[in-house]
Amino acid sequence: MIDTNKYEGHTEGPWWCNEDDWRCIDTMIKHEKGKDLQEICRVFYREVDYDGKPLPNPVGFNRATAQLIADAPLLLAEVKRLRSLGMGTDTDGTEATGWVKKINSLNAEVKRLREGIKAYLNLEIETHELKEMIE
């Protein structure tokens, strides 16, 4: 379970990647603060040598890692949104407890109604009894 409280006070998004050089991607994760740009962090990645020849084993993080870091505020917001819909945790640490309870409740209702329809079709109950079951 992710404790989102430890992120309180982080620099608000949006953040974005800015690649400085085609030979060596020194990616700055940036945030606009007023008219100024604020550097959040730098992610280094070298996929070619200084002559532009591809390196057999690129050094450092890759572009996807830089983008994942830049998307951190969006991911945190999505975690908080899902938890607000009842996908939080129970006292035992079980994730998505609210949704599980809702789904189980709906499944029980479907089962009850199916049993009522089956009983009606088998002439075990009268029409008014089925109507009461549905209401």
CSV table of N, CA, C and O in Angstrom, one decimal:
chain,number,residue,atom,x,y,z
A,1,MET,N,0.8,-1.2,0.0
A,1,MET,CA,0.0,0.0,0.0
A,1,MET,C,0.9,1.2,0.0
A,1,MET,O,1.8,1.3,0.7
A,2,ILE,N,0.6,2.2,-0.8
A,2,ILE,CA,1.3,3.4,-0.9
A,2,ILE,C,0.8,4.4,0.1
A,2,ILE,O,-0.4,4.7,0.1
A,3,ASP,N,1.7,4.9,1.0
A,3,ASP,CA,1.3,6.0,1.9
A,3,ASP,C,1.4,7.3,1.2
A,3,ASP,O,2.5,7.8,1.1
A,4,THR,N,0.3,7.9,0.7
A,4,THR,CA,0.4,9.1,0.0
A,4,THR,C,0.7,10.3,0.9
A,4,THR,O,1.0,11.4,0.3
A,5,ASN,N,0.6,10.2,2.2
A,5,ASN,CA,0.8,11.3,3.1
A,5,ASN,C,2.3,11.7,3.0
A,5,ASN,O,2.6,12.9,3.2
A,6,LYS,N,3.2,10.8,2.7
A,6,LYS,CA,4.6,11.2,2.6
A,6,LYS,C,4.9,12.1,1.4
A,6,LYS,O,6.0,12.7,1.3
A,7,TYR,N,4.0,12.3,0.5
A,7,TYR,CA,4.2,13.2,-0.6
A,7,TYR,C,3.6,14.6,-0.4
A,7,TYR,O,3.7,15.5,-1.3
A,8,GLU,N,3.0,14.8,0.8
A,8,GLU,CA,2.4,16.1,1.0
A,8,GLU,C,3.5,17.2,1.0
A,8,GLU,O,4.6,17.0,1.5
A,9,GLY,N,3.1,18.3,0.3
A,9,GLY,CA,4.1,19.4,0.1
A,9,GLY,C,5.0,19.3,-1.1
A,9,GLY,O,5.8,20.2,-1.3
A,10,HIS,N,4.8,18.3,-1.9
A,10,HIS,CA,5.6,18.2,-3.1
A,10,HIS,C,5.3,19.3,-4.1
A,10,HIS,O,4.2,20.0,-4.0
A,11,THR,N,6.2,19.6,-5.0
A,11,THR,CA,6.0,20.7,-6.0
A,11,THR,C,4.8,20.2,-6.9
A,11,THR,O,4.8,19.1,-7.4
A,12,GLU,N,3.8,21.0,-7.0
A,12,GLU,CA,2.6,20.7,-7.8
A,12,GLU,C,3.0,20.5,-9.2
A,12,GLU,O,3.9,21.1,-9.7
A,13,GLY,N,2.2,19.7,-9.9
A,13,GLY,CA,2.4,19.5,-11.4
A,13,GLY,C,1.7,20.6,-12.1
A,13,GLY,O,1.1,21.5,-11.5
A,14,PRO,N,1.7,20.6,-13.4
A,14,PRO,CA,2.3,19.6,-14.2
A,14,PRO,C,3.8,19.7,-14.3
A,14,PRO,O,4.4,20.8,-14.2
A,15,TRP,N,4.5,18.5,-14.5
A,15,TRP,CA,5.9,18.5,-14.7
A,15,TRP,C,6.1,18.0,-16.2
A,15,TRP,O,5.2,17.4,-16.7
A,16,TRP,N,7.2,18.3,-16.8
A,16,TRP,CA,7.5,17.8,-18.1
A,16,TRP,C,9.0,17.6,-18.3
A,16,TRP,O,9.8,18.1,-17.6
A,17,CYS,N,9.3,16.8,-19.3
A,17,CYS,CA,10.7,16.5,-19.7
A,17,CYS,C,11.2,17.5,-20.7
A,17,CYS,O,10.4,17.8,-21.6
A,18,ASN,N,12.4,17.8,-20.6
A,18,ASN,CA,13.0,18.7,-21.6
A,18,ASN,C,14.4,18.1,-21.9
A,18,ASN,O,15.3,18.1,-21.1
A,19,GLU,N,14.6,17.6,-23.1
A,19,GLU,CA,15.8,17.0,-23.5
A,19,GLU,C,16.8,18.1,-24.0
A,19,GLU,O,16.4,18.8,-25.0
A,20,ASP,N,18.0,18.2,-23.4
A,20,ASP,CA,18.9,19.2,-23.7
A,20,ASP,C,19.7,18.9,-25.0
A,20,ASP,O,20.1,19.8,-25.7
A,21,ASP,N,20.1,17.7,-25.2
A,21,ASP,CA,21.1,17.4,-26.3
A,21,ASP,C,20.7,16.1,-26.9
A,21,ASP,O,20.3,15.1,-26.2
A,22,TRP,N,20.9,15.9,-28.2
A,22,TRP,CA,20.5,14.7,-28.9
A,22,TRP,C,21.5,13.6,-28.6
A,22,TRP,O,21.2,12.4,-28.7
A,23,ARG,N,22.8,13.9,-28.3
A,23,ARG,CA,23.8,12.9,-28.0
A,23,ARG,C,23.6,12.3,-26.6
A,23,ARG,O,23.8,11.2,-26.4
A,24,CYS,N,23.4,13.2,-25.7
A,24,CYS,CA,23.3,12.8,-24.3
A,24,CYS,C,22.0,13.5,-23.8
A,24,CYS,O,21.9,14.7,-23.7
A,25,ILE,N,21.1,12.7,-23.5
A,25,ILE,CA,19.8,13.2,-23.0
A,25,ILE,C,19.9,13.5,-21.5
A,25,ILE,O,19.9,12.6,-20.7
A,26,ASP,N,20.1,14.8,-21.2
A,26,ASP,CA,20.1,15.2,-19.9
A,26,ASP,C,18.8,15.8,-19.6
A,26,ASP,O,18.5,17.0,-19.9
A,27,THR,N,17.9,15.0,-19.2
A,27,THR,CA,16.5,15.4,-19.1
A,27,THR,C,16.2,16.1,-17.8
A,27,THR,O,16.4,15.6,-16.8
A,28,MET,N,15.7,17.3,-18.0
A,28,MET,CA,15.3,18.1,-16.8
A,28,MET,C,13.8,17.9,-16.6
A,28,MET,O,13.0,18.1,-17.6
A,29,ILE,N,13.4,17.5,-15.5
A,29,ILE,CA,12.0,17.5,-15.1
A,29,ILE,C,11.7,18.9,-14.6
A,29,ILE,O,12.3,19.3,-13.6
A,30,LYS,N,10.8,19.6,-15.3
A,30,LYS,CA,10.6,21.0,-15.0
A,30,LYS,C,9.1,21.2,-14.5
A,30,LYS,O,8.2,20.5,-14.8
A,31,HIS,N,9.0,22.4,-13.9
A,31,HIS,CA,7.7,22.8,-13.4
A,31,HIS,C,7.7,24.4,-13.6
A,31,HIS,O,8.7,25.0,-13.3
A,32,GLU,N,6.6,24.9,-14.1
A,32,GLU,CA,6.5,26.3,-14.3
A,32,GLU,C,6.0,27.0,-13.0
A,32,GLU,O,5.0,26.6,-12.4
A,33,LYS,N,6.8,27.9,-12.5
A,33,LYS,CA,6.4,28.6,-11.3
A,33,LYS,C,6.4,30.1,-11.6
A,33,LYS,O,7.4,30.7,-11.7
A,34,GLY,N,5.2,30.6,-11.8
A,34,GLY,CA,5.0,31.9,-12.3
A,34,GLY,C,5.5,32.0,-13.8
A,34,GLY,O,5.2,31.2,-14.6
A,35,LYS,N,6.5,32.9,-14.0
A,35,LYS,CA,7.1,33.0,-15.3
A,35,LYS,C,8.4,32.2,-15.4
A,35,LYS,O,9.0,32.1,-16.4
A,36,ASP,N,8.8,31.7,-14.3
A,36,ASP,CA,10.1,31.0,-14.2
A,36,ASP,C,9.9,29.5,-14.3
A,36,ASP,O,8.9,29.0,-13.9
A,37,LEU,N,10.9,28.8,-14.7
A,37,LEU,CA,10.9,27.4,-14.7
A,37,LEU,C,11.7,26.9,-13.5
A,37,LEU,O,12.8,27.4,-13.2
A,38,GLN,N,11.2,25.9,-12.9
A,38,GLN,CA,11.9,25.4,-11.7
A,38,GLN,C,12.3,23.9,-12.0
A,38,GLN,O,11.5,23.2,-12.5
A,39,GLU,N,13.6,23.6,-11.8
A,39,GLU,CA,14.1,22.3,-12.1
A,39,GLU,C,13.7,21.4,-10.9
A,39,GLU,O,13.9,21.7,-9.7
A,40,ILE,N,13.0,20.3,-11.2
A,40,ILE,CA,12.6,19.3,-10.2
A,40,ILE,C,13.8,18.3,-10.0
A,40,ILE,O,14.2,18.0,-8.9
A,41,CYS,N,14.2,17.7,-11.1
A,41,CYS,CA,15.4,16.8,-11.1
A,41,CYS,C,15.9,16.7,-12.5
A,41,CYS,O,15.3,17.1,-13.4
A,42,ARG,N,17.1,16.0,-12.6
A,42,ARG,CA,17.6,15.7,-13.9
A,42,ARG,C,17.8,14.2,-14.0
A,42,ARG,O,18.2,13.5,-13.1
A,43,VAL,N,17.4,13.7,-15.2
A,43,VAL,CA,17.6,12.3,-15.5
A,43,VAL,C,18.6,12.2,-16.6
A,43,VAL,O,18.3,12.7,-17.7
A,44,PHE,N,19.7,11.5,-16.4
A,44,PHE,CA,20.7,11.4,-17.4
A,44,PHE,C,20.6,10.1,-18.2
A,44,PHE,O,20.3,9.0,-17.6
A,45,TYR,N,20.8,10.2,-19.5
A,45,TYR,CA,20.7,9.0,-20.4
A,45,TYR,C,21.6,9.3,-21.6
A,45,TYR,O,21.5,10.3,-22.2
A,46,ARG,N,22.6,8.4,-21.8
A,46,ARG,CA,23.5,8.5,-23.0
A,46,ARG,C,23.3,7.2,-23.8
A,46,ARG,O,23.5,6.1,-23.4
A,47,GLU,N,22.8,7.5,-25.0
A,47,GLU,CA,22.6,6.3,-26.0
A,47,GLU,C,23.6,6.3,-27.1
A,47,GLU,O,23.7,5.4,-27.9
A,48,VAL,N,24.4,7.4,-27.2
A,48,VAL,CA,25.4,7.5,-28.3
A,48,VAL,C,26.7,8.1,-27.6
A,48,VAL,O,26.6,8.8,-26.6
A,49,ASP,N,27.9,7.8,-28.2
A,49,ASP,CA,29.1,8.4,-27.7
A,49,ASP,C,29.3,9.8,-28.3
A,49,ASP,O,28.4,10.3,-29.0
A,50,TYR,N,30.4,10.4,-27.9
A,50,TYR,CA,30.6,11.8,-28.4
A,50,TYR,C,30.7,12.0,-29.9
A,50,TYR,O,30.6,13.1,-30.4
A,51,ASP,N,31.0,10.9,-30.6
A,51,ASP,CA,31.0,11.0,-32.0
A,51,ASP,C,29.7,10.6,-32.7
A,51,ASP,O,29.6,10.6,-33.9
A,52,GLY,N,28.7,10.4,-31.9
A,52,GLY,CA,27.4,10.0,-32.4
A,52,GLY,C,27.1,8.6,-32.7
A,52,GLY,O,26.1,8.2,-33.2
A,53,LYS,N,28.1,7.7,-32.3
A,53,LYS,CA,28.0,6.3,-32.6
A,53,LYS,C,27.2,5.6,-31.4
A,53,LYS,O,27.4,6.0,-30.2
A,54,PRO,N,26.2,4.8,-31.8
A,54,PRO,CA,25.4,4.1,-30.7
A,54,PRO,C,26.3,3.3,-29.7
A,54,PRO,O,27.2,2.6,-30.1
A,55,LEU,N,26.0,3.5,-28.5
A,55,LEU,CA,26.7,2.7,-27.4
A,55,LEU,C,26.0,1.3,-27.3
A,55,LEU,O,24.8,1.2,-27.4
A,56,PRO,N,26.8,0.3,-27.1
A,56,PRO,CA,26.2,-1.1,-27.0
A,56,PRO,C,25.3,-1.2,-25.8
A,56,PRO,O,24.3,-1.9,-25.8
A,57,ASN,N,25.7,-0.5,-24.7
A,57,ASN,CA,24.9,-0.6,-23.4
A,57,ASN,C,24.7,0.9,-23.0
A,57,ASN,O,25.5,1.4,-22.3
A,58,PRO,N,23.5,1.4,-23.4
A,58,PRO,CA,23.3,2.8,-23.0
A,58,PRO,C,23.4,3.0,-21.5
A,58,PRO,O,23.1,2.1,-20.7
A,59,VAL,N,23.9,4.2,-21.1
A,59,VAL,CA,24.2,4.5,-19.7
A,59,VAL,C,23.1,5.3,-19.1
A,59,VAL,O,22.6,6.3,-19.7
A,60,GLY,N,22.7,5.0,-17.9
A,60,GLY,CA,21.7,5.8,-17.1
A,60,GLY,C,20.3,5.4,-17.4
A,60,GLY,O,20.0,4.3,-17.9
A,61,PHE,N,19.4,6.3,-17.0
A,61,PHE,CA,18.0,6.0,-17.1
A,61,PHE,C,17.6,6.1,-18.6
A,61,PHE,O,18.3,6.8,-19.4
A,62,ASN,N,16.4,5.6,-18.9
A,62,ASN,CA,15.9,5.8,-20.3
A,62,ASN,C,14.8,6.8,-20.3
A,62,ASN,O,14.4,7.3,-19.3
A,63,ARG,N,14.4,7.1,-21.5
A,63,ARG,CA,13.3,8.1,-21.7
A,63,ARG,C,12.0,7.8,-20.9
A,63,ARG,O,11.4,8.6,-20.4
A,64,ALA,N,11.7,6.5,-20.9
A,64,ALA,CA,10.5,6.1,-20.2
A,64,ALA,C,10.6,6.4,-18.7
A,64,ALA,O,9.6,6.8,-18.1
A,65,THR,N,11.8,6.2,-18.2
A,65,THR,CA,12.0,6.5,-16.7
A,65,THR,C,11.8,8.0,-16.5
A,65,THR,O,11.1,8.4,-15.5
A,66,ALA,N,12.4,8.8,-17.4
A,66,ALA,CA,12.2,10.3,-17.3
A,66,ALA,C,10.7,10.7,-17.3
A,66,ALA,O,10.3,11.5,-16.5
A,67,GLN,N,10.0,10.0,-18.3
A,67,GLN,CA,8.6,10.4,-18.4
A,67,GLN,C,7.8,9.9,-17.2
A,67,GLN,O,6.8,10.6,-16.7
A,68,LEU,N,8.1,8.8,-16.6
A,68,LEU,CA,7.5,8.3,-15.4
A,68,LEU,C,7.7,9.3,-14.3
A,68,LEU,O,6.7,9.6,-13.5
A,69,ILE,N,8.9,9.8,-14.1
A,69,ILE,CA,9.2,10.8,-13.1
A,69,ILE,C,8.3,12.0,-13.3
A,69,ILE,O,7.7,12.6,-12.4
A,70,ALA,N,8.3,12.5,-14.6
A,70,ALA,CA,7.5,13.7,-14.9
A,70,ALA,C,6.1,13.5,-14.7
A,70,ALA,O,5.4,14.5,-14.3
A,71,ASP,N,5.6,12.3,-14.8
A,71,ASP,CA,4.1,12.0,-14.6
A,71,ASP,C,3.8,11.7,-13.1
A,71,ASP,O,2.6,11.5,-12.8
A,72,ALA,N,4.7,11.8,-12.2
A,72,ALA,CA,4.5,11.5,-10.8
A,72,ALA,C,3.3,12.3,-10.2
A,72,ALA,O,2.4,11.7,-9.6
A,73,PRO,N,3.1,13.6,-10.5
A,73,PRO,CA,2.0,14.3,-9.9
A,73,PRO,C,0.7,13.8,-10.5
A,73,PRO,O,-0.3,13.7,-9.8
A,74,LEU,N,0.6,13.4,-11.8
A,74,LEU,CA,-0.6,12.8,-12.4
A,74,LEU,C,-0.9,11.5,-11.8
A,74,LEU,O,-2.1,11.2,-11.5
A,75,LEU,N,0.1,10.7,-11.5
A,75,LEU,CA,-0.1,9.3,-11.0
A,75,LEU,C,-0.6,9.4,-9.5
A,75,LEU,O,-1.5,8.7,-9.1
A,76,LEU,N,0.0,10.4,-8.8
A,76,LEU,CA,-0.5,10.6,-7.4
A,76,LEU,C,-1.9,11.1,-7.4
A,76,LEU,O,-2.8,10.6,-6.6
A,77,ALA,N,-2.3,12.0,-8.2
A,77,ALA,CA,-3.7,12.4,-8.3
A,77,ALA,C,-4.6,11.3,-8.7
A,77,ALA,O,-5.7,11.2,-8.1
A,78,GLU,N,-4.2,10.4,-9.5
A,78,GLU,CA,-5.1,9.3,-9.9
A,78,GLU,C,-5.3,8.3,-8.7
A,78,GLU,O,-6.4,7.8,-8.5
A,79,VAL,N,-4.2,8.1,-8.0
A,79,VAL,CA,-4.3,7.2,-6.8
A,79,VAL,C,-5.3,7.8,-5.8
A,79,VAL,O,-6.2,7.1,-5.3
A,80,LYS,N,-5.2,9.1,-5.6
A,80,LYS,CA,-6.1,9.8,-4.7
A,80,LYS,C,-7.6,9.8,-5.2
A,80,LYS,O,-8.5,9.6,-4.4
A,81,ARG,N,-7.7,9.9,-6.5
A,81,ARG,CA,-9.1,9.9,-7.1
A,81,ARG,C,-9.7,8.5,-6.9
A,81,ARG,O,-10.9,8.4,-6.5
A,82,LEU,N,-9.0,7.5,-7.2
A,82,LEU,CA,-9.5,6.1,-7.0
A,82,LEU,C,-9.8,5.8,-5.6
A,82,LEU,O,-10.9,5.2,-5.3
A,83,ARG,N,-9.0,6.2,-4.7
A,83,ARG,CA,-9.3,6.0,-3.3
A,83,ARG,C,-10.6,6.8,-2.8
A,83,ARG,O,-11.3,6.3,-2.0
A,84,SER,N,-10.8,7.9,-3.4
A,84,SER,CA,-12.0,8.7,-3.1
A,84,SER,C,-13.3,8.0,-3.6
A,84,SER,O,-14.4,8.3,-3.1
A,85,LEU,N,-13.1,7.1,-4.5
A,85,LEU,CA,-14.3,6.3,-5.0
A,85,LEU,C,-14.5,5.1,-4.2
A,85,LEU,O,-15.3,4.2,-4.6
A,86,GLY,N,-13.8,4.9,-3.1
A,86,GLY,CA,-14.0,3.7,-2.3
A,86,GLY,C,-12.9,2.7,-2.5
A,86,GLY,O,-13.1,1.5,-2.1
A,87,MET,N,-11.9,3.0,-3.2
A,87,MET,CA,-10.8,2.0,-3.5
A,87,MET,C,-9.7,2.2,-2.5
A,87,MET,O,-8.5,2.0,-2.9
A,88,GLY,N,-10.0,2.6,-1.3
A,88,GLY,CA,-9.0,2.7,-0.3
A,88,GLY,C,-8.6,1.4,0.3
A,88,GLY,O,-8.7,0.4,-0.3
A,89,THR,N,-8.1,1.5,1.6
A,89,THR,CA,-7.7,0.3,2.2
A,89,THR,C,-8.5,0.1,3.5
A,89,THR,O,-9.0,1.0,4.1
A,90,ASP,N,-8.7,-1.2,3.9
A,90,ASP,CA,-9.4,-1.5,5.1
A,90,ASP,C,-8.4,-1.6,6.2
A,90,ASP,O,-7.2,-1.4,6.0
A,91,THR,N,-8.8,-1.8,7.4
A,91,THR,CA,-7.9,-1.9,8.6
A,91,THR,C,-6.9,-3.0,8.4
A,91,THR,O,-5.8,-3.0,9.0
A,92,ASP,N,-7.3,-4.1,7.7
A,92,ASP,CA,-6.3,-5.2,7.5
A,92,ASP,C,-5.4,-4.9,6.3
A,92,ASP,O,-4.6,-5.8,5.9
A,93,GLY,N,-5.4,-3.7,5.7
A,93,GLY,CA,-4.5,-3.4,4.6
A,93,GLY,C,-5.0,-3.8,3.2
A,93,GLY,O,-4.3,-3.7,2.2
A,94,THR,N,-6.2,-4.4,3.2
A,94,THR,CA,-6.8,-4.9,1.9
A,94,THR,C,-7.1,-3.7,1.0
A,94,THR,O,-7.8,-2.9,1.4
A,95,GLU,N,-6.6,-3.8,-0.2
A,95,GLU,CA,-6.8,-2.7,-1.2
A,95,GLU,C,-8.2,-2.8,-1.8
A,95,GLU,O,-8.8,-3.9,-1.8
A,96,ALA,N,-8.8,-1.8,-2.2
A,96,ALA,CA,-10.1,-1.7,-2.9
A,96,ALA,C,-11.2,-2.4,-2.2
A,96,ALA,O,-12.1,-2.9,-2.8
A,97,THR,N,-11.2,-2.2,-0.9
A,97,THR,CA,-12.3,-2.8,0.0
A,97,THR,C,-13.7,-2.3,-0.4
A,97,THR,O,-14.6,-3.1,-0.5
A,98,GLY,N,-13.8,-1.0,-0.7
A,98,GLY,CA,-15.1,-0.5,-1.0
A,98,GLY,C,-15.7,-1.1,-2.3
A,98,GLY,O,-16.9,-1.4,-2.3
A,99,TRP,N,-14.9,-1.2,-3.3
A,99,TRP,CA,-15.4,-1.8,-4.5
A,99,TRP,C,-15.7,-3.3,-4.4
A,99,TRP,O,-16.7,-3.8,-4.9
A,100,VAL,N,-14.9,-4.0,-3.6
A,100,VAL,CA,-15.1,-5.4,-3.4
A,100,VAL,C,-16.4,-5.6,-2.7
A,100,VAL,O,-17.2,-6.5,-3.1
A,101,LYS,N,-16.7,-4.8,-1.7
A,101,LYS,CA,-18.0,-4.9,-0.9
A,101,LYS,C,-19.2,-4.6,-1.8
A,101,LYS,O,-20.2,-5.3,-1.8
A,102,LYS,N,-19.0,-3.6,-2.7
A,102,LYS,CA,-20.1,-3.2,-3.6
A,102,LYS,C,-20.4,-4.3,-4.6
A,102,LYS,O,-21.5,-4.7,-4.9
A,103,ILE,N,-19.3,-4.9,-5.2
A,103,ILE,CA,-19.4,-6.0,-6.2
A,103,ILE,C,-20.1,-7.2,-5.5
A,103,ILE,O,-21.0,-7.8,-6.1
A,104,ASN,N,-19.6,-7.5,-4.3
A,104,ASN,CA,-20.2,-8.7,-3.6
A,104,ASN,C,-21.7,-8.5,-3.3
A,104,ASN,O,-22.5,-9.4,-3.5
A,105,SER,N,-22.1,-7.2,-3.0
A,105,SER,CA,-23.5,-6.9,-2.7
A,105,SER,C,-24.3,-7.0,-4.0
A,105,SER,O,-25.4,-7.6,-4.0
A,106,LEU,N,-23.8,-6.5,-5.1
A,106,LEU,CA,-24.5,-6.6,-6.4
A,106,LEU,C,-24.6,-8.1,-6.8
A,106,LEU,O,-25.7,-8.5,-7.3
A,107,ASN,N,-23.5,-8.8,-6.6
A,107,ASN,CA,-23.6,-10.3,-7.0
A,107,ASN,C,-24.7,-11.0,-6.2
A,107,ASN,O,-25.4,-11.8,-6.7
A,108,ALA,N,-24.8,-10.7,-4.9
A,108,ALA,CA,-25.8,-11.3,-4.1
A,108,ALA,C,-27.2,-10.9,-4.5
A,108,ALA,O,-28.1,-11.8,-4.6
A,109,GLU,N,-27.4,-9.7,-4.9
A,109,GLU,CA,-28.7,-9.2,-5.5
A,109,GLU,C,-29.0,-9.9,-6.8
A,109,GLU,O,-30.2,-10.3,-7.0
A,110,VAL,N,-28.1,-10.0,-7.7
A,110,VAL,CA,-28.3,-10.7,-8.9
A,110,VAL,C,-28.7,-12.2,-8.7
A,110,VAL,O,-29.7,-12.7,-9.3
A,111,LYS,N,-28.0,-12.8,-7.7
A,111,LYS,CA,-28.3,-14.2,-7.4
A,111,LYS,C,-29.7,-14.3,-6.8
A,111,LYS,O,-30.5,-15.2,-7.2
A,112,ARG,N,-30.1,-13.4,-6.0
A,112,ARG,CA,-31.5,-13.4,-5.4
A,112,ARG,C,-32.5,-13.3,-6.4
A,112,ARG,O,-33.5,-14.0,-6.4
A,113,LEU,N,-32.3,-12.4,-7.4
A,113,LEU,CA,-33.3,-12.1,-8.4
A,113,LEU,C,-33.4,-13.3,-9.4
A,113,LEU,O,-34.5,-13.7,-9.8
A,114,ARG,N,-32.3,-13.9,-9.7
A,114,ARG,CA,-32.3,-15.1,-10.6
A,114,ARG,C,-33.0,-16.2,-9.9
A,114,ARG,O,-33.8,-16.9,-10.6
A,115,GLU,N,-32.8,-16.4,-8.6
A,115,GLU,CA,-33.5,-17.5,-7.9
A,115,GLU,C,-35.0,-17.2,-7.9
A,115,GLU,O,-35.8,-18.1,-8.1
A,116,GLY,N,-35.4,-15.9,-7.8
A,116,GLY,CA,-36.9,-15.6,-7.9
A,116,GLY,C,-37.4,-15.8,-9.2
A,116,GLY,O,-38.5,-16.4,-9.4
A,117,ILE,N,-36.7,-15.5,-10.3
A,117,ILE,CA,-37.2,-15.7,-11.7
A,117,ILE,C,-37.3,-17.2,-11.9
A,117,ILE,O,-38.3,-17.7,-12.5
A,118,LYS,N,-36.3,-18.0,-11.5
A,118,LYS,CA,-36.3,-19.4,-11.7
A,118,LYS,C,-37.5,-20.0,-10.9
A,118,LYS,O,-38.2,-20.9,-11.5
A,119,ALA,N,-37.8,-19.6,-9.7
A,119,ALA,CA,-38.9,-20.1,-9.0
A,119,ALA,C,-40.2,-19.8,-9.7
A,119,ALA,O,-41.1,-20.6,-9.7
A,120,TYR,N,-40.3,-18.6,-10.2
A,120,TYR,CA,-41.5,-18.2,-10.9
A,120,TYR,C,-41.7,-19.0,-12.2
A,120,TYR,O,-42.8,-19.5,-12.5
A,121,LEU,N,-40.6,-19.2,-12.9
A,121,LEU,CA,-40.7,-20.0,-14.2
A,121,LEU,C,-41.1,-21.5,-13.9
A,121,LEU,O,-41.7,-22.2,-14.7
A,122,ASN,N,-40.6,-22.0,-12.7
A,122,ASN,CA,-41.0,-23.4,-12.3
A,122,ASN,C,-42.3,-23.4,-11.6
A,122,ASN,O,-42.6,-24.5,-11.0
A,123,LEU,N,-43.0,-22.3,-11.6
A,123,LEU,CA,-44.4,-22.3,-11.0
A,123,LEU,C,-44.3,-22.5,-9.5
A,123,LEU,O,-45.3,-23.0,-8.9
A,124,GLU,N,-43.2,-22.1,-8.9
A,124,GLU,CA,-43.1,-22.3,-7.4
A,124,GLU,C,-43.6,-21.1,-6.6
A,124,GLU,O,-43.9,-21.2,-5.4
A,125,ILE,N,-43.6,-20.0,-7.3
A,125,ILE,CA,-44.2,-18.8,-6.7
A,125,ILE,C,-45.1,-18.1,-7.6
A,125,ILE,O,-45.1,-18.3,-8.8
A,126,GLU,N,-46.0,-17.2,-7.1
A,126,GLU,CA,-47.0,-16.5,-7.9
A,126,GLU,C,-46.4,-15.2,-8.4
A,126,GLU,O,-45.4,-14.7,-7.9
A,127,THR,N,-47.1,-14.6,-9.4
A,127,THR,CA,-46.7,-13.4,-10.0
A,127,THR,C,-46.5,-12.3,-9.0
A,127,THR,O,-45.5,-11.5,-9.0
A,128,HIS,N,-47.4,-12.1,-8.1
A,128,HIS,CA,-47.3,-11.1,-7.1
A,128,HIS,C,-46.1,-11.3,-6.2
A,128,HIS,O,-45.5,-10.3,-5.7
A,129,GLU,N,-45.7,-12.5,-5.9
A,129,GLU,CA,-44.5,-12.8,-5.1
A,129,GLU,C,-43.2,-12.4,-5.8
A,129,GLU,O,-42.3,-11.8,-5.2
A,130,LEU,N,-43.2,-12.6,-7.1
A,130,LEU,CA,-42.0,-12.2,-7.9
A,130,LEU,C,-42.0,-10.7,-8.0
A,130,LEU,O,-40.9,-10.1,-7.8
A,131,LYS,N,-43.1,-10.1,-8.1
A,131,LYS,CA,-43.2,-8.6,-8.2
A,131,LYS,C,-42.7,-8.0,-6.8
A,131,LYS,O,-41.9,-7.1,-6.9
A,132,GLU,N,-43.1,-8.6,-5.7
A,132,GLU,CA,-42.6,-8.1,-4.4
A,132,GLU,C,-41.1,-8.3,-4.3
A,132,GLU,O,-40.4,-7.4,-3.7
A,133,MET,N,-40.6,-9.4,-4.8
A,133,MET,CA,-39.1,-9.7,-4.8
A,133,MET,C,-38.3,-8.7,-5.5
A,133,MET,O,-37.3,-8.2,-5.1
A,134,ILE,N,-38.9,-8.2,-6.7
A,134,ILE,CA,-38.2,-7.3,-7.5
A,134,ILE,C,-38.2,-5.9,-7.0
A,134,ILE,O,-37.2,-5.1,-7.0
A,135,GLU,N,-39.3,-5.5,-6.3
A,135,GLU,CA,-39.4,-4.2,-5.7
A,135,GLU,C,-38.6,-4.2,-4.5
A,135,GLU,O,-37.9,-3.5,-4.0
